[in-house]
mmCIF file with all atom_site columns, C-alpha atoms in Angstrom:
data_model
loop_
_atom_site.group_PDB
_atom_site.id
_atom_site.type_symbol
_atom_site.label_atom_id
_atom_site.label_alt_id
_atom_site.label_comp_id
_atom_site.label_asym_id
_atom_site.label_entity_id
_atom_site.label_seq_id
_atom_site.pdbx_PDB_ins_code
_atom_site.Cartn_x
_atom_site.Cartn_y
_atom_site.Cartn_z
_atom_site.occupancy
_atom_site.B_iso_or_equiv
_atom_site.pdbx_formal_charge
_atom_site.auth_seq_id
_atom_site.auth_comp_id
_atom_site.auth_asym_id
_atom_site.auth_atom_id
_atom_site.pdbx_PDB_model_num
ATOM 1   C CA . UNK A 1 1   ? -115.051 -91.450  17.301 1.00 66.00 ? 138 UNK A CA 1
ATOM 2   C CA . UNK A 1 2   ? -116.009 -88.256  19.365 1.00 81.00 ? 139 UNK A CA 1
ATOM 3   C CA . UNK A 1 3   ? -118.850 -90.010  21.164 1.00 93.00 ? 140 UNK A CA 1
ATOM 4   C CA . UNK A 1 4   ? -121.391 -87.818  22.453 1.00 96.00 ? 141 UNK A CA 1
ATOM 5   C CA . UNK A 1 5   ? -120.790 -84.104  22.010 1.00 96.00 ? 142 UNK A CA 1
ATOM 6   C CA . UNK A 1 6   ? -122.721 -81.466  23.736 1.00 97.00 ? 143 UNK A CA 1
ATOM 7   C CA . UNK A 1 7   ? -122.372 -77.718  23.263 1.00 97.00 ? 144 UNK A CA 1
ATOM 8   C CA . UNK A 1 8   ? -122.067 -75.162  24.825 1.00 97.00 ? 145 UNK A CA 1
ATOM 9   C CA . UNK A 1 9   ? -120.164 -76.354  27.994 1.00 96.00 ? 146 UNK A CA 1
ATOM 10  C CA . UNK A 1 10  ? -121.279 -73.188  29.985 1.00 96.00 ? 147 UNK A CA 1
ATOM 11  C CA . UNK A 1 11  ? -124.323 -70.786  29.494 1.00 97.00 ? 148 UNK A CA 1
ATOM 12  C CA . UNK A 1 12  ? -125.670 -67.929  31.499 1.00 97.00 ? 149 UNK A CA 1
ATOM 13  C CA . UNK A 1 13  ? -129.267 -66.819  30.653 1.00 97.00 ? 150 UNK A CA 1
ATOM 14  C CA . UNK A 1 14  ? -131.654 -64.330  31.982 1.00 97.00 ? 151 UNK A CA 1
ATOM 15  C CA . UNK A 1 15  ? -135.034 -65.225  33.098 1.00 98.00 ? 152 UNK A CA 1
ATOM 16  C CA . UNK A 1 16  ? -137.374 -65.406  30.010 1.00 97.00 ? 153 UNK A CA 1
ATOM 17  C CA . UNK A 1 17  ? -134.664 -65.930  27.308 1.00 97.00 ? 154 UNK A CA 1
ATOM 18  C CA . UNK A 1 18  ? -134.779 -68.901  25.128 1.00 96.00 ? 155 UNK A CA 1
ATOM 19  C CA . UNK A 1 19  ? -131.795 -71.058  24.075 1.00 96.00 ? 156 UNK A CA 1
ATOM 20  C CA . UNK A 1 20  ? -131.000 -74.496  22.594 1.00 98.00 ? 157 UNK A CA 1
ATOM 21  C CA . UNK A 1 21  ? -128.553 -77.018  23.969 1.00 98.00 ? 158 UNK A CA 1
ATOM 22  C CA . UNK A 1 22  ? -126.978 -78.976  21.106 1.00 98.00 ? 159 UNK A CA 1
ATOM 23  C CA . UNK A 1 23  ? -126.085 -82.734  21.325 1.00 98.00 ? 160 UNK A CA 1
ATOM 24  C CA . UNK A 1 24  ? -124.703 -84.832  18.428 1.00 98.00 ? 161 UNK A CA 1
ATOM 25  C CA . UNK A 1 25  ? -123.572 -88.465  18.465 1.00 97.00 ? 162 UNK A CA 1
ATOM 26  C CA . UNK A 1 26  ? -121.431 -90.353  15.969 1.00 96.00 ? 163 UNK A CA 1
ATOM 27  C CA . UNK A 1 27  ? -122.165 -93.774  17.164 1.00 95.00 ? 164 UNK A CA 1
ATOM 28  C CA . UNK A 1 28  ? -125.226 -94.322  14.929 1.00 94.00 ? 165 UNK A CA 1
ATOM 29  C CA . UNK A 1 29  ? -127.067 -94.819  18.171 1.00 94.00 ? 166 UNK A CA 1
ATOM 30  C CA . UNK A 1 30  ? -131.005 -95.143  18.009 1.00 93.00 ? 167 UNK A CA 1
ATOM 31  C CA . UNK A 1 31  ? -131.767 -94.083  21.560 1.00 93.00 ? 168 UNK A CA 1
ATOM 32  C CA . UNK A 1 32  ? -130.927 -90.562  22.716 1.00 95.00 ? 169 UNK A CA 1
ATOM 33  C CA . UNK A 1 33  ? -132.133 -88.763  25.971 1.00 95.00 ? 170 UNK A CA 1
ATOM 34  C CA . UNK A 1 34  ? -131.487 -85.600  28.048 1.00 97.00 ? 171 UNK A CA 1
ATOM 35  C CA . UNK A 1 35  ? -130.987 -85.563  31.906 1.00 96.00 ? 172 UNK A CA 1
ATOM 36  C CA . UNK A 1 36  ? -130.668 -82.929  34.133 1.00 96.00 ? 173 UNK A CA 1
ATOM 37  C CA . UNK A 1 37  ? -128.375 -83.265  37.375 1.00 95.00 ? 174 UNK A CA 1
ATOM 38  C CA . UNK A 1 38  ? -129.051 -81.314  40.367 1.00 92.00 ? 175 UNK A CA 1
ATOM 39  C CA . UNK A 1 39  ? -127.403 -81.687  43.828 1.00 84.00 ? 176 UNK A CA 1
ATOM 40  C CA . UNK A 1 40  ? -128.574 -84.513  45.858 1.00 77.00 ? 177 UNK A CA 1
ATOM 41  C CA . UNK A 1 41  ? -131.116 -85.668  43.237 1.00 79.00 ? 178 UNK A CA 1
ATOM 42  C CA . UNK A 1 42  ? -129.207 -87.582  40.958 1.00 84.00 ? 179 UNK A CA 1
ATOM 43  C CA . UNK A 1 43  ? -129.900 -87.841  37.271 1.00 91.00 ? 180 UNK A CA 1
ATOM 44  C CA . UNK A 1 44  ? -133.534 -87.017  36.008 1.00 92.00 ? 181 UNK A CA 1
ATOM 45  C CA . UNK A 1 45  ? -134.911 -87.749  32.591 1.00 92.00 ? 182 UNK A CA 1
ATOM 46  C CA . UNK A 1 46  ? -136.338 -84.865  30.641 1.00 95.00 ? 183 UNK A CA 1
ATOM 47  C CA . UNK A 1 47  ? -136.982 -86.086  27.194 1.00 95.00 ? 184 UNK A CA 1
ATOM 48  C CA . UNK A 1 48  ? -135.992 -89.097  25.172 1.00 94.00 ? 185 UNK A CA 1
ATOM 49  C CA . UNK A 1 49  ? -136.173 -90.344  21.584 1.00 95.00 ? 186 UNK A CA 1
ATOM 50  C CA . UNK A 1 50  ? -135.980 -94.022  20.337 1.00 92.00 ? 187 UNK A CA 1
ATOM 51  C CA . UNK A 1 51  ? -135.334 -92.953  16.668 1.00 93.00 ? 188 UNK A CA 1
ATOM 52  C CA . UNK A 1 52  ? -135.439 -90.085  14.113 1.00 94.00 ? 189 UNK A CA 1
ATOM 53  C CA . UNK A 1 53  ? -139.016 -88.414  14.280 1.00 95.00 ? 190 UNK A CA 1
ATOM 54  C CA . UNK A 1 54  ? -139.954 -89.987  17.664 1.00 94.00 ? 191 UNK A CA 1
ATOM 55  C CA . UNK A 1 55  ? -139.760 -88.248  20.928 1.00 95.00 ? 192 UNK A CA 1
ATOM 56  C CA . UNK A 1 56  ? -141.267 -88.659  24.225 1.00 93.00 ? 193 UNK A CA 1
ATOM 57  C CA . UNK A 1 57  ? -141.393 -87.148  27.497 1.00 93.00 ? 194 UNK A CA 1
ATOM 58  C CA . UNK A 1 58  ? -139.314 -88.236  30.654 1.00 90.00 ? 195 UNK A CA 1
ATOM 59  C CA . UNK A 1 59  ? -139.821 -87.524  34.373 1.00 89.00 ? 196 UNK A CA 1
ATOM 60  C CA . UNK A 1 60  ? -139.184 -83.707  34.265 1.00 94.00 ? 197 UNK A CA 1
ATOM 61  C CA . UNK A 1 61  ? -140.438 -82.462  30.830 1.00 96.00 ? 198 UNK A CA 1
ATOM 62  C CA . UNK A 1 62  ? -142.098 -79.077  31.661 1.00 96.00 ? 199 UNK A CA 1
ATOM 63  C CA . UNK A 1 63  ? -140.344 -75.983  30.194 1.00 96.00 ? 200 UNK A CA 1
ATOM 64  C CA . UNK A 1 64  ? -138.331 -78.285  27.668 1.00 98.00 ? 201 UNK A CA 1
ATOM 65  C CA . UNK A 1 65  ? -138.951 -79.129  23.906 1.00 97.00 ? 202 UNK A CA 1
ATOM 66  C CA . UNK A 1 66  ? -136.920 -81.656  21.778 1.00 98.00 ? 203 UNK A CA 1
ATOM 67  C CA . UNK A 1 67  ? -136.967 -82.831  18.207 1.00 96.00 ? 204 UNK A CA 1
ATOM 68  C CA . UNK A 1 68  ? -135.140 -85.657  16.386 1.00 97.00 ? 205 UNK A CA 1
ATOM 69  C CA . UNK A 1 69  ? -134.749 -84.956  12.762 1.00 97.00 ? 206 UNK A CA 1
ATOM 70  C CA . UNK A 1 70  ? -131.719 -86.896  12.327 1.00 97.00 ? 207 UNK A CA 1
ATOM 71  C CA . UNK A 1 71  ? -130.245 -89.985  13.991 1.00 96.00 ? 208 UNK A CA 1
ATOM 72  C CA . UNK A 1 72  ? -127.181 -88.099  14.977 1.00 97.00 ? 209 UNK A CA 1
ATOM 73  C CA . UNK A 1 73  ? -128.809 -84.935  16.557 1.00 98.00 ? 210 UNK A CA 1
ATOM 74  C CA . UNK A 1 74  ? -131.091 -84.194  19.546 1.00 98.00 ? 211 UNK A CA 1
ATOM 75  C CA . UNK A 1 75  ? -131.379 -80.638  20.583 1.00 98.00 ? 212 UNK A CA 1
ATOM 76  C CA . UNK A 1 76  ? -133.034 -79.542  23.737 1.00 98.00 ? 213 UNK A CA 1
ATOM 77  C CA . UNK A 1 77  ? -134.861 -76.174  23.595 1.00 98.00 ? 214 UNK A CA 1
ATOM 78  C CA . UNK A 1 78  ? -135.513 -74.063  26.650 1.00 97.00 ? 215 UNK A CA 1
ATOM 79  C CA . UNK A 1 79  ? -138.475 -71.827  25.642 1.00 92.00 ? 216 UNK A CA 1
ATOM 80  C CA . UNK A 1 80  ? -138.576 -69.361  28.481 1.00 97.00 ? 217 UNK A CA 1
ATOM 81  C CA . UNK A 1 81  ? -135.761 -70.036  30.918 1.00 97.00 ? 218 UNK A CA 1
ATOM 82  C CA . UNK A 1 82  ? -136.764 -69.982  34.593 1.00 97.00 ? 219 UNK A CA 1
ATOM 83  C CA . UNK A 1 83  ? -134.202 -69.962  37.546 1.00 97.00 ? 220 UNK A CA 1
ATOM 84  C CA . UNK A 1 84  ? -135.496 -73.543  38.468 1.00 96.00 ? 221 UNK A CA 1
ATOM 85  C CA . UNK A 1 85  ? -133.763 -74.596  35.365 1.00 97.00 ? 222 UNK A CA 1
ATOM 86  C CA . UNK A 1 86  ? -130.351 -73.858  36.593 1.00 97.00 ? 223 UNK A CA 1
ATOM 87  C CA . UNK A 1 87  ? -128.730 -77.132  36.409 1.00 97.00 ? 224 UNK A CA 1
ATOM 88  C CA . UNK A 1 88  ? -126.209 -79.374  34.629 1.00 97.00 ? 225 UNK A CA 1
ATOM 89  C CA . UNK A 1 89  ? -127.701 -81.042  31.518 1.00 98.00 ? 226 UNK A CA 1
ATOM 90  C CA . UNK A 1 90  ? -126.384 -84.197  30.052 1.00 97.00 ? 227 UNK A CA 1
ATOM 91  C CA . UNK A 1 91  ? -127.279 -85.840  26.660 1.00 97.00 ? 228 UNK A CA 1
ATOM 92  C CA . UNK A 1 92  ? -126.813 -89.594  26.542 1.00 95.00 ? 229 UNK A CA 1
ATOM 93  C CA . UNK A 1 93  ? -127.218 -92.138  23.768 1.00 95.00 ? 230 UNK A CA 1
ATOM 94  C CA . UNK A 1 94  ? -127.473 -95.806  23.335 1.00 91.00 ? 231 UNK A CA 1
ATOM 95  C CA . UNK A 1 95  ? -127.366 -98.375  20.507 1.00 89.00 ? 232 UNK A CA 1
ATOM 96  C CA . UNK A 1 96  ? -130.982 -99.571  21.575 1.00 82.00 ? 233 UNK A CA 1
ATOM 97  C CA . UNK A 1 97  ? -133.685 -98.865  24.129 1.00 78.00 ? 234 UNK A CA 1
ATOM 98  C CA . UNK A 1 98  ? -132.672 -100.420 27.549 1.00 74.00 ? 235 UNK A CA 1
ATOM 99  C CA . UNK A 1 99  ? -129.153 -100.424 26.435 1.00 79.00 ? 236 UNK A CA 1
ATOM 100 C CA . UNK A 1 100 ? -126.184 -98.723  28.571 1.00 83.00 ? 237 UNK A CA 1
ATOM 101 C CA . UNK A 1 101 ? -125.904 -95.112  28.008 1.00 89.00 ? 238 UNK A CA 1
ATOM 102 C CA . UNK A 1 102 ? -122.965 -93.120  26.754 1.00 92.00 ? 239 UNK A CA 1
ATOM 103 C CA . UNK A 1 103 ? -122.829 -89.543  28.109 1.00 94.00 ? 240 UNK A CA 1
ATOM 104 C CA . UNK A 1 104 ? -121.512 -86.215  27.009 1.00 96.00 ? 241 UNK A CA 1
ATOM 105 C CA . UNK A 1 105 ? -119.612 -83.936  29.187 1.00 94.00 ? 242 UNK A CA 1
ATOM 106 C CA . UNK A 1 106 ? -122.553 -81.746  30.165 1.00 96.00 ? 243 UNK A CA 1
ATOM 107 C CA . UNK A 1 107 ? -123.737 -78.241  29.826 1.00 97.00 ? 244 UNK A CA 1
ATOM 108 C CA . UNK A 1 108 ? -123.749 -76.195  32.852 1.00 96.00 ? 245 UNK A CA 1
ATOM 109 C CA . UNK A 1 109 ? -126.688 -73.772  32.675 1.00 97.00 ? 246 UNK A CA 1
ATOM 110 C CA . UNK A 1 110 ? -127.270 -70.779  35.007 1.00 97.00 ? 247 UNK A CA 1
ATOM 111 C CA . UNK A 1 111 ? -130.491 -68.742  34.829 1.00 97.00 ? 248 UNK A CA 1
ATOM 112 C CA . UNK A 1 112 ? -130.441 -65.505  36.801 1.00 97.00 ? 249 UNK A CA 1
ATOM 113 C CA . UNK B 2 1   ? -142.621 -94.001  40.132 1.00 57.00 ? 696 UNK B CA 1
ATOM 114 C CA . UNK B 2 2   ? -139.667 -96.241  40.387 1.00 66.00 ? 697 UNK B CA 1
ATOM 115 C CA . UNK B 2 3   ? -137.030 -95.133  42.952 1.00 81.00 ? 698 UNK B CA 1
ATOM 116 C CA . UNK B 2 4   ? -133.467 -96.339  43.524 1.00 90.00 ? 699 UNK B CA 1
ATOM 117 C CA . UNK B 2 5   ? -132.253 -96.045  47.078 1.00 92.00 ? 700 UNK B CA 1
ATOM 118 C CA . UNK B 2 6   ? -128.495 -95.603  46.863 1.00 94.00 ? 701 UNK B CA 1
ATOM 119 C CA . UNK B 2 7   ? -126.176 -95.697  50.160 1.00 95.00 ? 702 UNK B CA 1
ATOM 120 C CA . UNK B 2 8   ? -124.200 -94.494  51.442 1.00 96.00 ? 703 UNK B CA 1
ATOM 121 C CA . UNK B 2 9   ? -124.528 -90.811  50.305 1.00 94.00 ? 704 UNK B CA 1
ATOM 122 C CA . UNK B 2 10  ? -120.722 -90.311  50.815 1.00 95.00 ? 705 UNK B CA 1
ATOM 123 C CA . UNK B 2 11  ? -117.671 -91.943  52.108 1.00 95.00 ? 706 UNK B CA 1
ATOM 124 C CA . UNK B 2 12  ? -114.153 -90.931  53.116 1.00 96.00 ? 707 UNK B CA 1
ATOM 125 C CA . UNK B 2 13  ? -111.688 -93.771  52.952 1.00 95.00 ? 708 UNK B CA 1
ATOM 126 C CA . UNK B 2 14  ? -108.122 -94.183  53.012 1.00 96.00 ? 709 UNK B CA 1
ATOM 127 C CA . UNK B 2 15  ? -106.052 -95.354  50.110 1.00 96.00 ? 710 UNK B CA 1
ATOM 128 C CA . UNK B 2 16  ? -105.742 -99.096  50.133 1.00 96.00 ? 711 UNK B CA 1
ATOM 129 C CA . UNK B 2 17  ? -109.151 -99.709  51.757 1.00 97.00 ? 712 UNK B CA 1
ATOM 130 C CA . UNK B 2 18  ? -111.997 -101.753 50.355 1.00 97.00 ? 713 UNK B CA 1
ATOM 131 C CA . UNK B 2 19  ? -115.235 -99.831  49.350 1.00 96.00 ? 714 UNK B CA 1
ATOM 132 C CA . UNK B 2 20  ? -118.735 -101.236 49.347 1.00 97.00 ? 715 UNK B CA 1
ATOM 133 C CA . UNK B 2 21  ? -121.933 -99.328  48.041 1.00 97.00 ? 716 UNK B CA 1
ATOM 134 C CA . UNK B 2 22  ? -125.353 -100.504 47.225 1.00 96.00 ? 717 UNK B CA 1
ATOM 135 C CA . UNK B 2 23  ? -128.676 -99.781  45.662 1.00 96.00 ? 718 UNK B CA 1
ATOM 136 C CA . UNK B 2 24  ? -132.087 -101.027 46.758 1.00 95.00 ? 719 UNK B CA 1
ATOM 137 C CA . UNK B 2 25  ? -135.655 -100.702 45.310 1.00 93.00 ? 720 UNK B CA 1
ATOM 138 C CA . UNK B 2 26  ? -139.059 -101.974 45.748 1.00 91.00 ? 721 UNK B CA 1
ATOM 139 C CA . UNK B 2 27  ? -139.436 -102.438 42.092 1.00 89.00 ? 722 UNK B CA 1
ATOM 140 C CA . UNK B 2 28  ? -138.124 -105.355 40.044 1.00 90.00 ? 723 UNK B CA 1
ATOM 141 C CA . UNK B 2 29  ? -135.409 -104.562 37.188 1.00 90.00 ? 724 UNK B CA 1
ATOM 142 C CA . UNK B 2 30  ? -134.048 -106.640 34.377 1.00 89.00 ? 725 UNK B CA 1
ATOM 143 C CA . UNK B 2 31  ? -130.652 -104.448 33.990 1.00 90.00 ? 726 UNK B CA 1
ATOM 144 C CA . UNK B 2 32  ? -128.422 -102.800 36.642 1.00 92.00 ? 727 UNK B CA 1
ATOM 145 C CA . UNK B 2 33  ? -125.744 -100.639 35.691 1.00 93.00 ? 728 UNK B CA 1
ATOM 146 C CA . UNK B 2 34  ? -123.005 -98.757  37.746 1.00 96.00 ? 729 UNK B CA 1
ATOM 147 C CA . UNK B 2 35  ? -121.521 -95.474  36.455 1.00 96.00 ? 730 UNK B CA 1
ATOM 148 C CA . UNK B 2 36  ? -118.736 -93.187  37.660 1.00 97.00 ? 731 UNK B CA 1
ATOM 149 C CA . UNK B 2 37  ? -118.648 -89.295  37.321 1.00 95.00 ? 732 UNK B CA 1
ATOM 150 C CA . UNK B 2 38  ? -115.528 -87.451  37.447 1.00 94.00 ? 733 UNK B CA 1
ATOM 151 C CA . UNK B 2 39  ? -115.814 -83.683  38.206 1.00 88.00 ? 734 UNK B CA 1
ATOM 152 C CA . UNK B 2 40  ? -116.760 -81.648  35.287 1.00 87.00 ? 735 UNK B CA 1
ATOM 153 C CA . UNK B 2 41  ? -117.536 -84.686  33.048 1.00 91.00 ? 736 UNK B CA 1
ATOM 154 C CA . UNK B 2 42  ? -120.366 -87.044  32.243 1.00 93.00 ? 737 UNK B CA 1
ATOM 155 C CA . UNK B 2 43  ? -121.036 -90.364  34.038 1.00 94.00 ? 738 UNK B CA 1
ATOM 156 C CA . UNK B 2 44  ? -119.068 -93.328  32.438 1.00 94.00 ? 739 UNK B CA 1
ATOM 157 C CA . UNK B 2 45  ? -120.275 -96.882  32.437 1.00 93.00 ? 740 UNK B CA 1
ATOM 158 C CA . UNK B 2 46  ? -118.299 -99.179  34.711 1.00 95.00 ? 741 UNK B CA 1
ATOM 159 C CA . UNK B 2 47  ? -120.242 -102.477 34.830 1.00 95.00 ? 742 UNK B CA 1
ATOM 160 C CA . UNK B 2 48  ? -123.488 -103.608 33.282 1.00 92.00 ? 743 UNK B CA 1
ATOM 161 C CA . UNK B 2 49  ? -125.319 -106.496 34.593 1.00 92.00 ? 744 UNK B CA 1
ATOM 162 C CA . UNK B 2 50  ? -128.293 -108.260 32.738 1.00 89.00 ? 745 UNK B CA 1
ATOM 163 C CA . UNK B 2 51  ? -129.066 -111.319 34.634 1.00 91.00 ? 746 UNK B CA 1
ATOM 164 C CA . UNK B 2 52  ? -130.334 -112.034 38.243 1.00 92.00 ? 747 UNK B CA 1
ATOM 165 C CA . UNK B 2 53  ? -127.483 -113.559 40.147 1.00 93.00 ? 748 UNK B CA 1
ATOM 166 C CA . UNK B 2 54  ? -124.820 -112.249 38.038 1.00 93.00 ? 749 UNK B CA 1
ATOM 167 C CA . UNK B 2 55  ? -121.500 -111.372 39.487 1.00 95.00 ? 750 UNK B CA 1
ATOM 168 C CA . UNK B 2 56  ? -119.161 -109.526 37.366 1.00 95.00 ? 751 UNK B CA 1
ATOM 169 C CA . UNK B 2 57  ? -115.796 -107.770 37.678 1.00 95.00 ? 752 UNK B CA 1
ATOM 170 C CA . UNK B 2 58  ? -113.916 -105.066 35.925 1.00 94.00 ? 753 UNK B CA 1
ATOM 171 C CA . UNK B 2 59  ? -110.453 -104.833 37.353 1.00 95.00 ? 754 UNK B CA 1
ATOM 172 C CA . UNK B 2 60  ? -110.734 -103.850 41.065 1.00 97.00 ? 755 UNK B CA 1
ATOM 173 C CA . UNK B 2 61  ? -114.438 -103.360 40.728 1.00 97.00 ? 756 UNK B CA 1
ATOM 174 C CA . UNK B 2 62  ? -116.909 -105.976 41.329 1.00 97.00 ? 757 UNK B CA 1
ATOM 175 C CA . UNK B 2 63  ? -120.707 -105.668 41.000 1.00 97.00 ? 758 UNK B CA 1
ATOM 176 C CA . UNK B 2 64  ? -123.838 -108.089 41.678 1.00 96.00 ? 759 UNK B CA 1
ATOM 177 C CA . UNK B 2 65  ? -127.223 -108.150 40.327 1.00 94.00 ? 760 UNK B CA 1
ATOM 178 C CA . UNK B 2 66  ? -128.857 -109.627 43.302 1.00 93.00 ? 761 UNK B CA 1
ATOM 179 C CA . UNK B 2 67  ? -131.245 -112.630 42.830 1.00 89.00 ? 762 UNK B CA 1
ATOM 180 C CA . UNK B 2 68  ? -134.213 -110.701 44.054 1.00 90.00 ? 763 UNK B CA 1
ATOM 181 C CA . UNK B 2 69  ? -133.742 -108.330 41.245 1.00 89.00 ? 764 UNK B CA 1
ATOM 182 C CA . UNK B 2 70  ? -134.460 -105.398 43.383 1.00 92.00 ? 765 UNK B CA 1
ATOM 183 C CA . UNK B 2 71  ? -130.931 -104.572 44.346 1.00 94.00 ? 766 UNK B CA 1
ATOM 184 C CA . UNK B 2 72  ? -127.291 -104.432 43.310 1.00 97.00 ? 767 UNK B CA 1
ATOM 185 C CA . UNK B 2 73  ? -124.041 -103.538 44.987 1.00 97.00 ? 768 UNK B CA 1
ATOM 186 C CA . UNK B 2 74  ? -120.571 -102.524 43.843 1.00 98.00 ? 769 UNK B CA 1
ATOM 187 C CA . UNK B 2 75  ? -117.257 -103.222 45.636 1.00 98.00 ? 770 UNK B CA 1
ATOM 188 C CA . UNK B 2 76  ? -114.033 -101.385 44.886 1.00 97.00 ? 771 UNK B CA 1
ATOM 189 C CA . UNK B 2 77  ? -110.867 -103.262 46.286 1.00 97.00 ? 772 UNK B CA 1
ATOM 190 C CA . UNK B 2 78  ? -107.700 -101.543 47.273 1.00 97.00 ? 773 UNK B CA 1
ATOM 191 C CA . UNK B 2 79  ? -108.800 -98.046  46.576 1.00 96.00 ? 774 UNK B CA 1
ATOM 192 C CA . UNK B 2 80  ? -106.484 -95.563  44.937 1.00 96.00 ? 775 UNK B CA 1
ATOM 193 C CA . UNK B 2 81  ? -106.818 -91.819  44.609 1.00 94.00 ? 776 UNK B CA 1
ATOM 194 C CA . UNK B 2 82  ? -108.196 -91.791  41.033 1.00 95.00 ? 777 UNK B CA 1
ATOM 195 C CA . UNK B 2 83  ? -111.222 -93.876  42.485 1.00 96.00 ? 778 UNK B CA 1
ATOM 196 C CA . UNK B 2 84  ? -112.461 -90.368  43.695 1.00 96.00 ? 779 UNK B CA 1
ATOM 197 C CA . UNK B 2 85  ? -115.916 -89.324  42.169 1.00 96.00 ? 780 UNK B CA 1
ATOM 198 C CA . UNK B 2 86  ? -119.420 -89.960  42.257 1.00 95.00 ? 781 UNK B CA 1
ATOM 199 C CA . UNK B 2 87  ? -120.675 -93.436  41.676 1.00 97.00 ? 782 UNK B CA 1
ATOM 200 C CA . UNK B 2 88  ? -124.373 -93.906  40.449 1.00 95.00 ? 783 UNK B CA 1
ATOM 201 C CA . UNK B 2 89  ? -126.368 -96.990  40.038 1.00 95.00 ? 784 UNK B CA 1
ATOM 202 C CA . UNK B 2 90  ? -128.949 -97.192  37.391 1.00 93.00 ? 785 UNK B CA 1
ATOM 203 C CA . UNK B 2 91  ? -131.760 -99.688  36.381 1.00 91.00 ? 786 UNK B CA 1
ATOM 204 C CA . UNK B 2 92  ? -134.391 -100.495 33.962 1.00 85.00 ? 787 UNK B CA 1
ATOM 205 C CA . UNK B 2 93  ? -136.879 -103.205 33.061 1.00 76.00 ? 788 UNK B CA 1
ATOM 206 C CA . UNK B 2 94  ? -135.156 -104.055 29.785 1.00 60.00 ? 789 UNK B CA 1
ATOM 207 C CA . UNK B 2 95  ? -137.853 -103.157 27.510 1.00 57.00 ? 790 UNK B CA 1
ATOM 208 C CA . UNK B 2 96  ? -138.454 -99.550  29.233 1.00 55.00 ? 791 UNK B CA 1
ATOM 209 C CA . UNK B 2 97  ? -137.127 -96.567  27.402 1.00 61.00 ? 792 UNK B CA 1
ATOM 210 C CA . UNK B 2 98  ? -136.239 -95.023  30.832 1.00 76.00 ? 793 UNK B CA 1
ATOM 211 C CA . UNK B 2 99  ? -133.359 -95.609  32.855 1.00 84.00 ? 794 UNK B CA 1
ATOM 212 C CA . UNK B 2 100 ? -133.836 -94.729  36.705 1.00 88.00 ? 795 UNK B CA 1
ATOM 213 C CA . UNK B 2 101 ? -130.660 -93.598  38.440 1.00 91.00 ? 796 UNK B CA 1
ATOM 214 C CA . UNK B 2 102 ? -129.755 -93.468  42.234 1.00 92.00 ? 797 UNK B CA 1
ATOM 215 C CA . UNK B 2 103 ? -128.832 -90.424  43.879 1.00 91.00 ? 798 UNK B CA 1
ATOM 216 C CA . UNK B 2 104 ? -125.235 -91.211  43.955 1.00 93.00 ? 799 UNK B CA 1
ATOM 217 C CA . UNK B 2 105 ? -122.224 -92.126  46.300 1.00 95.00 ? 800 UNK B CA 1
ATOM 218 C CA . UNK B 2 106 ? -119.558 -89.525  46.610 1.00 95.00 ? 801 UNK B CA 1
ATOM 219 C CA . UNK B 2 107 ? -116.332 -91.189  47.249 1.00 96.00 ? 802 UNK B CA 1
ATOM 220 C CA . UNK B 2 108 ? -113.312 -89.469  48.600 1.00 96.00 ? 803 UNK B CA 1
ATOM 221 C CA . UNK B 2 109 ? -109.897 -91.243  48.974 1.00 94.00 ? 804 UNK B CA 1
ATOM 222 C CA . UNK B 2 110 ? -107.083 -89.874  51.463 1.00 89.00 ? 805 UNK B CA 1
ATOM 223 C CA . UNK B 2 111 ? -103.473 -90.702  51.256 1.00 84.00 ? 806 UNK B CA 1
#
């Protein structure tokens, strides 16, 4: 089992560019989520999904889109990158809503 | 929204010392979790607590889900250099889809 796999590991974007952060899990988990981690602020929830075809907003959803066409994949799209989106992004999954999360190793994004 | 106040923010201790950190909230939760994050990696689950009053150990780690359901603590006994990292508490109401995280405790262990 690979667990939760995130790609890329690092990315640099210019303001206004778009990109997709990939997340895949091989544990057949129903629940998947995206967090961003900023210094001194812990982890903040961006979007989450309780199953294929179902997504919802978290605490800081603005500027991000998600979709969940399969159980395994949960990509995060930045539509028009801004410097405020410079952060480390973590994808996490769980067997069910409310269950303990398994995290990927993160994508470090810099927007210049 | 729900907030978890985690303290201390950082700790510098000597190898062999015991460590204690805690999380408090004004909200009631049904689940408390403790994670550790090593540099360049994602958080890894250390201990999960599902019942008020529960005291659970995992090796040198002990965590409690306090009876008030508003707080939790994590103790590490006889610290070693590989305990270095950031420790996060997290909690939810059980049925909620959203896990709330504390701001983390950065632990440094000196020889």
